[in-house]
Amino acid sequence: MTHRRDLTITDVRLTPVLISDPPLLNTQGVHQPFTPRLIIEVTTETGITGVGETYGDARYLEPARQLADALPGCEVSDLNNLVPLAGLVCAPPQETSDAVDAGGLRGVQTADKVLLSVVSGFEVACLDALGKALGLPVHALLGGKVRDTVDYSAYLFYRWAEHPDGQGLKDDWGAALDPEGVVAQARRFVREYGFTSFKLKGGVFPPDEEIAAVRALAAAFPGMPLRLDPNGAWSVETSLRVADELGDVLEYLEDPASTTARMAEVAAGTDLPLATNMCVTTFEEIPEAFAQEAVQVVLSDHHYWGGLRNTRELAALCRTFGVGVSMHSNTHLGISLAAMTHVAATVPNLHHACDSHYPWQTEDVITRRHEFRGGRLAVSDAPGLGVELDRTALEALHRRWLDDDGGLRDRDDAKAMRRAEPGWVSPSVPRW
Ligand code: GKR
Ligand code: MG
């Protein structure tokens, strides 16, 4: 095969960063003042650079470095080489646990899944560079877009006005700790971004309080799709009670209970669709969950499913088995939002607005922030992802990571909560 200088990787740069994050509450605790992310840049022999983004917690950095060191000489088009290469050169990360992961509430954290979460950032960077070399947008490399805009959902959180002890950066959102606060937050999301669907991160307060908040949202925004996600904090009985009380206003109930078995029990007792980003987060978990009809919607997430192409494979499997597809989010920056939008543009059976934390992030590492209009993002037709790194911003967030004393190198919502409640430990589930 002829040597393509414009596709041959000569350099890979990894930049861990800490990005400002508001005090968003969930069932494990609260977001830390800063969240780790990893920015990946691959450069080819002719100077074409592609960018990617993934989790920046410590367990991802060593395998990312090992994969980065092995890439020079590879071609950005050789995407199917990334997983085998990672398997060869990356020391198997220690298995964290197959329990619910504390770092992001995204299901099991097996060694394979950690590697896929690393590979995904490199795949996006290679697709960005490949698109620039060929003069094609990433969606074209994935087979072409089926929509010109992608709908996103307002990701509502119970939250404090600011972090304890004055940590972190301040914003002007104020606290949201009751139905009135949640509705006020939603109204601002509509005003500033035009969102037309809403997700409430639950599992924070007793279910009746969260039922009241969803009822208040339904009254304030009649007919708009609503979703509630307590991250598995409820028993089967509680889940069925909530499904019964909110079945008339929810488009789906996300991870009401933990484990596939409990989700299957809930699914058997309600017609309300159940969604997950906790019991189906790997291809290995699909057969059991689909056979038990435990979930009716799988939330994709290219970060831990291993990239944009794997996301399309997941969507094809869901289509085959009549299971819906939505899209999950953990705290992220604009490179990931661009990647999410490109892949979402190419998935025909994506019939739900995607999650995104992006409106909560006041910082970014790209020169032009994404702008939601009518709750949607326009799909870029520029070559690659259609984003450009802001090196000054990247260096500033990297400097914050360098200056950190190690206390923020891993997402740990329980540790953050202990700043306010010293004895706090993440509650075991079911909590209610
Ligand atoms: O940001 O606290 C949070 C959310 O809980 C985040 O971790 C994810 O969005 O994985 C979470 C989810 O949606 O379940
Ligand atoms: Mg979720």
XYZ file of C-alpha atoms and ligand atoms in Angstrom:
447
model
C 0.000 0.000 0.000
C 1.435 3.427 -0.869
C 2.769 5.424 2.054
C 0.403 8.344 2.674
C 2.520 11.051 4.361
C -0.634 13.092 5.081
C -2.098 10.179 7.045
C 1.016 8.884 8.796
C 1.194 9.825 12.471
C 4.473 11.345 13.559
C 3.515 12.842 16.905
C 0.915 12.404 19.641
C 0.425 14.951 22.403
C -1.569 14.255 25.587
C -2.732 17.134 27.772
C -4.555 16.346 31.019
C -6.703 19.233 32.202
C -8.984 20.172 35.095
C -12.173 21.902 34.026
C -14.409 23.990 36.235
C -17.562 22.153 37.371
C -20.485 23.503 39.442
C -21.731 21.742 42.610
C -24.127 19.382 40.805
C -25.714 16.774 43.056
C -26.348 13.093 42.366
C -26.929 9.994 44.450
C -23.207 9.474 45.069
C -22.581 13.007 46.271
C -21.679 16.220 44.488
C -19.393 17.213 41.633
C -15.940 18.403 42.646
C -14.992 22.011 41.795
C -12.909 20.696 38.886
C -13.228 17.568 36.717
C -10.298 15.820 34.967
C -10.371 15.395 31.190
C -7.666 14.331 28.710
C -7.083 16.154 25.421
C -5.417 14.080 22.676
C -3.712 15.505 19.577
C -2.336 13.377 16.737
C -0.158 15.041 14.081
C 0.768 13.552 10.693
C 3.909 13.884 8.561
C 2.399 16.789 6.604
C 1.368 18.634 9.771
C -2.323 17.737 9.840
C -3.522 17.617 13.472
C -6.580 15.851 14.849
C -8.013 16.335 18.348
C -9.834 14.000 20.731
C -11.080 14.081 24.315
C -11.815 11.465 26.946
C -11.831 10.889 30.697
C -8.791 12.351 32.430
C -8.860 10.376 35.666
C -5.530 8.799 36.672
C -6.487 5.261 35.560
C -6.805 6.437 31.962
C -3.539 8.364 31.718
C -0.985 5.516 31.752
C -2.720 3.430 29.049
C -3.196 6.635 27.035
C 0.535 7.359 27.268
C 1.371 3.765 26.255
C -0.949 3.944 23.237
C 0.373 7.402 22.290
C 3.959 6.078 22.314
C 2.996 3.224 19.970
C 1.129 5.287 17.379
C 3.887 7.068 15.380
C 4.166 5.317 12.021
C 0.515 4.229 12.077
C -1.991 5.855 9.747
C -4.968 7.817 11.051
C -7.151 5.801 8.664
C -6.197 2.521 10.336
C -8.905 2.841 12.992
C -9.474 -0.903 13.396
C -5.857 -1.118 14.564
C -6.467 0.990 17.681
C -8.089 -1.640 19.911
C -5.639 -4.462 19.053
C -2.728 -2.063 19.455
C -4.039 -0.887 22.819
C -4.423 -4.512 23.861
C -0.784 -5.098 22.959
C 0.907 -2.046 24.418
C -1.289 -0.957 27.315
C -0.684 -2.663 30.633
C -4.095 -3.981 31.711
C -5.494 -1.345 34.053
C -6.363 -2.741 37.409
C -9.951 -3.935 37.447
C -11.699 -1.350 39.551
C -14.942 -3.062 40.329
C -17.950 -4.482 38.594
C -20.122 -2.566 40.988
C -21.498 0.828 40.079
C -18.579 3.071 39.347
C -18.180 5.985 41.722
C -16.497 8.040 39.024
C -19.357 9.027 36.805
C -22.175 6.597 37.449
C -21.606 4.802 34.176
C -21.727 1.169 35.123
C -19.011 -1.443 35.410
C -15.392 -0.322 35.182
C -13.728 -3.427 33.768
C -10.201 -3.285 32.341
C -11.597 -3.660 28.807
C -13.950 -0.740 29.346
C -11.118 1.448 30.641
C -9.124 0.648 27.486
C -12.131 1.377 25.254
C -12.546 4.701 27.073
C -8.939 5.520 26.160
C -9.186 4.273 22.573
C -12.284 6.402 21.950
C -10.324 9.637 22.419
C -7.682 8.456 19.953
C -10.294 7.293 17.449
C -11.928 10.738 17.485
C -8.553 12.439 17.023
C -7.709 10.130 14.092
C -11.124 10.747 12.505
C -10.597 14.503 12.888
C -7.186 14.283 11.169
C -8.480 11.910 8.482
C -11.362 14.224 7.698
C -8.993 17.178 7.385
C -6.692 15.169 5.079
C -9.606 14.130 2.843
C -11.563 17.384 3.139
C -14.536 15.539 4.636
C -16.509 16.072 7.874
C -16.414 13.235 10.404
C -20.057 12.386 9.747
C -19.141 11.667 6.114
C -16.437 9.257 7.299
C -19.157 7.469 9.290
C -21.354 7.032 6.235
C -23.051 10.393 6.058
C -25.534 12.358 8.117
C -29.261 11.605 8.221
C -30.064 14.910 9.957
C -28.667 18.437 9.750
C -29.241 19.223 13.437
C -29.049 17.142 16.612
C -31.486 17.658 19.485
C -30.099 17.932 23.013
C -31.971 17.760 26.286
C -31.649 20.261 29.146
C -29.712 18.394 31.807
C -31.234 19.653 35.056
C -29.507 19.077 38.380
C -30.270 19.676 41.980
C -27.360 21.884 42.947
C -25.897 24.191 45.561
C -25.319 27.876 44.853
C -21.591 27.315 45.236
C -19.015 24.765 46.366
C -18.235 24.517 50.095
C -15.377 26.632 51.528
C -15.494 28.905 48.481
C -13.720 26.288 46.342
C -13.805 26.425 42.581
C -15.247 29.084 40.278
C -18.584 30.713 41.019
C -21.525 31.073 38.636
C -24.854 32.891 38.849
C -27.197 29.914 38.615
C -27.986 29.804 42.306
C -29.202 26.802 44.234
C -31.878 24.404 42.984
C -33.002 22.161 45.849
C -36.775 21.983 45.419
C -39.372 21.894 42.613
C -39.372 25.697 42.317
C -35.605 25.753 41.934
C -35.683 23.009 39.322
C -38.373 24.799 37.292
C -36.465 28.086 37.503
C -33.337 26.288 36.236
C -35.362 24.761 33.384
C -36.788 28.158 32.423
C -33.264 29.540 32.142
C -32.203 26.575 29.993
C -35.131 27.337 27.674
C -34.369 31.059 27.650
C -30.670 30.679 26.950
C -30.569 27.515 24.836
C -34.099 26.855 23.611
C -34.222 23.286 24.943
C -37.519 21.492 24.400
C -36.928 18.406 26.530
C -35.638 17.995 30.077
C -33.727 15.408 32.100
C -33.626 15.687 35.883
C -30.747 14.007 37.678
C -32.501 12.319 40.580
C -31.512 9.974 43.378
C -30.715 13.022 45.493
C -33.884 13.495 47.548
C -36.621 11.082 48.711
C -38.653 9.978 45.656
C -41.764 11.958 46.569
C -39.757 15.178 46.373
C -38.458 14.227 42.937
C -41.932 13.217 41.795
C -43.088 16.696 42.845
C -40.231 18.274 40.865
C -41.155 16.335 37.722
C -44.819 17.256 38.220
C -43.779 20.908 38.497
C -41.779 20.604 35.255
C -44.763 18.990 33.515
C -46.999 21.829 34.665
C -44.501 24.470 33.551
C -43.725 22.819 30.197
C -46.858 20.872 29.219
C -46.278 18.189 26.607
C -42.475 18.480 26.611
C -40.556 15.199 26.990
C -39.238 14.640 30.521
C -36.874 12.028 31.906
C -35.761 11.266 35.452
C -32.578 9.409 36.396
C -31.831 8.368 39.989
C -28.826 6.204 38.989
C -30.249 3.002 40.411
C -31.035 4.497 43.815
C -34.519 2.957 44.095
C -35.821 -0.470 44.998
C -38.007 -2.301 42.491
C -41.067 -1.352 44.534
C -40.143 2.304 44.652
C -39.306 2.280 40.946
C -42.734 0.841 40.138
C -44.430 3.411 42.337
C -42.613 6.288 40.621
C -43.314 4.799 37.187
C -46.985 4.586 38.100
C -47.133 8.150 39.401
C -45.187 9.742 36.522
C -46.049 7.406 33.647
C -48.204 10.083 32.063
C -45.418 12.677 31.811
C -42.116 10.775 31.395
C -40.719 9.824 27.965
C -38.576 7.278 29.834
C -37.374 6.478 33.321
C -33.587 6.122 33.386
C -31.920 3.578 35.690
C -34.591 3.612 38.401
C -33.102 0.448 39.886
C -29.620 -0.992 39.725
C -28.674 -4.313 38.043
C -30.227 -5.882 34.997
C -32.298 -8.252 37.120
C -33.981 -5.441 39.055
C -34.497 -3.405 35.879
C -36.162 -6.454 34.311
C -38.473 -6.702 37.315
C -39.409 -3.049 36.975
C -39.861 -3.364 33.207
C -42.212 -6.300 33.749
C -44.396 -4.121 35.962
C -44.774 -0.970 33.865
C -45.351 0.146 30.283
C -43.119 3.171 30.857
C -39.907 2.697 28.819
C -36.797 2.171 30.945
C -33.470 3.586 29.791
C -29.983 2.801 31.006
C -26.386 3.914 31.019
C -25.564 1.685 33.953
C -26.606 -1.931 33.355
C -25.845 -1.946 29.612
C -22.551 -0.134 29.010
C -20.605 -2.886 27.213
C -21.406 -5.195 24.304
C -21.060 -8.151 26.690
C -24.045 -6.934 28.740
C -26.408 -6.688 25.771
C -27.519 -10.353 25.383
C -28.786 -10.755 28.956
C -30.437 -7.324 29.167
C -32.159 -7.646 25.793
C -33.231 -11.250 26.448
C -34.799 -10.181 29.761
C -36.332 -7.071 28.152
C -34.791 -5.168 31.038
C -34.329 -1.946 29.054
C -36.222 -0.269 26.232
C -33.663 2.469 25.560
C -29.871 2.208 25.716
C -27.969 5.451 26.229
C -24.954 5.347 23.940
C -21.764 7.155 24.880
C -18.839 6.988 22.472
C -16.368 7.510 25.314
C -16.860 4.156 27.025
C -18.364 2.244 24.097
C -14.982 2.654 22.340
C -15.625 5.425 19.842
C -17.973 6.715 17.167
C -17.897 3.578 15.034
C -18.730 1.342 17.983
C -21.601 3.711 18.782
C -23.010 3.004 15.339
C -22.603 -0.726 15.905
C -24.473 -0.394 19.207
C -27.251 1.524 17.440
C -27.512 -1.215 14.800
C -27.857 -3.869 17.517
C -30.537 -1.803 19.248
C -32.407 -1.422 15.955
C -32.198 -5.169 15.359
C -33.749 -5.930 18.742
C -36.280 -3.107 18.712
C -34.544 -1.220 21.527
C -34.335 2.573 21.384
C -31.151 4.645 21.455
C -30.420 7.849 23.321
C -27.096 9.405 24.316
C -25.470 9.685 27.739
C -23.194 12.419 28.999
C -20.550 12.831 31.640
C -18.937 16.216 32.196
C -17.155 17.061 28.923
C -15.766 19.810 26.721
C -16.435 20.969 23.183
C -14.266 18.402 21.387
C -16.435 15.611 22.777
C -19.611 17.565 22.039
C -18.498 17.867 18.414
C -17.844 14.114 18.267
C -21.210 13.364 19.904
C -22.968 15.569 17.366
C -21.231 14.008 14.366
C -22.087 10.454 15.368
C -25.622 11.387 16.459
C -26.137 12.923 13.014
C -25.526 9.523 11.407
C -27.734 7.262 13.573
C -31.185 6.822 11.992
C -32.784 5.278 15.114
C -31.701 7.999 17.530
C -35.198 9.166 18.490
C -34.438 10.923 21.777
C -32.664 14.193 22.471
C -29.091 13.609 23.639
C -27.814 14.378 27.138
C -25.078 16.964 27.499
C -23.478 18.641 30.510
C -21.988 21.267 28.184
C -24.139 24.215 29.358
C -22.725 23.650 32.871
C -19.163 24.038 31.601
C -18.098 27.707 31.455
C -14.642 26.763 30.131
C -13.563 25.068 26.891
C -10.405 24.307 24.908
C -11.765 25.205 21.465
C -11.749 28.653 19.866
C -15.528 28.886 19.349
C -18.010 27.488 21.851
C -20.858 25.383 20.532
C -24.126 27.305 20.444
C -27.427 25.563 21.045
C -30.303 27.071 19.071
C -33.781 25.749 19.772
C -32.067 23.102 21.905
C -30.211 21.850 18.859
C -26.716 21.885 17.438
C -26.127 22.285 13.723
C -24.057 19.426 12.295
C -20.743 20.822 11.008
C -19.782 20.136 7.393
C -16.249 21.468 7.873
C -13.445 18.936 7.406
C -12.940 16.715 10.443
C -14.779 17.615 13.656
C -15.042 21.299 12.719
C -13.337 22.547 15.896
C -10.011 24.307 16.512
C -7.927 24.052 19.667
C -7.485 27.203 21.746
C -3.937 26.645 22.936
C -4.044 29.409 25.513
C -7.118 27.937 27.140
C -5.666 24.433 26.915
C -2.461 25.518 28.649
C -4.393 27.311 31.405
C -6.504 24.235 32.204
C -3.403 22.062 32.001
C -1.585 24.407 34.407
C -4.505 23.949 36.828
C -4.004 20.178 36.531
C -0.244 20.534 37.131
C -0.821 22.769 40.160
C -3.385 20.406 41.664
C -2.024 18.558 44.718
C -3.521 15.335 43.456
C -6.805 15.834 45.237
C -8.759 16.313 42.020
C -7.003 13.882 39.664
C -9.942 11.476 39.882
C -13.643 12.173 39.878
C -14.942 11.363 43.376
C -18.391 12.771 44.106
C -18.457 11.241 47.607
C -15.167 12.874 48.550
C -16.537 16.220 47.355
C -19.652 15.744 49.460
C -17.534 15.164 52.574
C -16.441 18.802 52.363
C -20.000 19.639 53.387
C -20.907 16.496 55.297
C -17.719 15.065 56.819
C -19.118 11.602 57.481
C -20.663 11.163 54.024
C -20.199 7.906 52.169
C -21.985 7.088 48.913
C -25.190 5.349 49.966
C -25.544 1.722 49.048
C -28.371 1.014 46.638
C -31.279 0.747 46.796
C -31.370 3.901 48.887
C -35.152 4.313 48.791
O -22.987 14.329 36.218
O -23.638 13.597 38.165
C -23.589 13.553 36.942
C -24.322 12.481 36.216
O -24.889 11.529 37.069
C -23.302 11.811 35.323
O -22.417 11.071 36.083
C -23.929 11.049 34.258
O -24.790 11.846 33.583
O -23.599 8.800 34.356
C -24.488 9.771 34.800
C -25.874 9.402 34.290
O -26.477 10.011 33.481
O -26.318 8.419 34.802
Mg -27.935 8.107 33.580
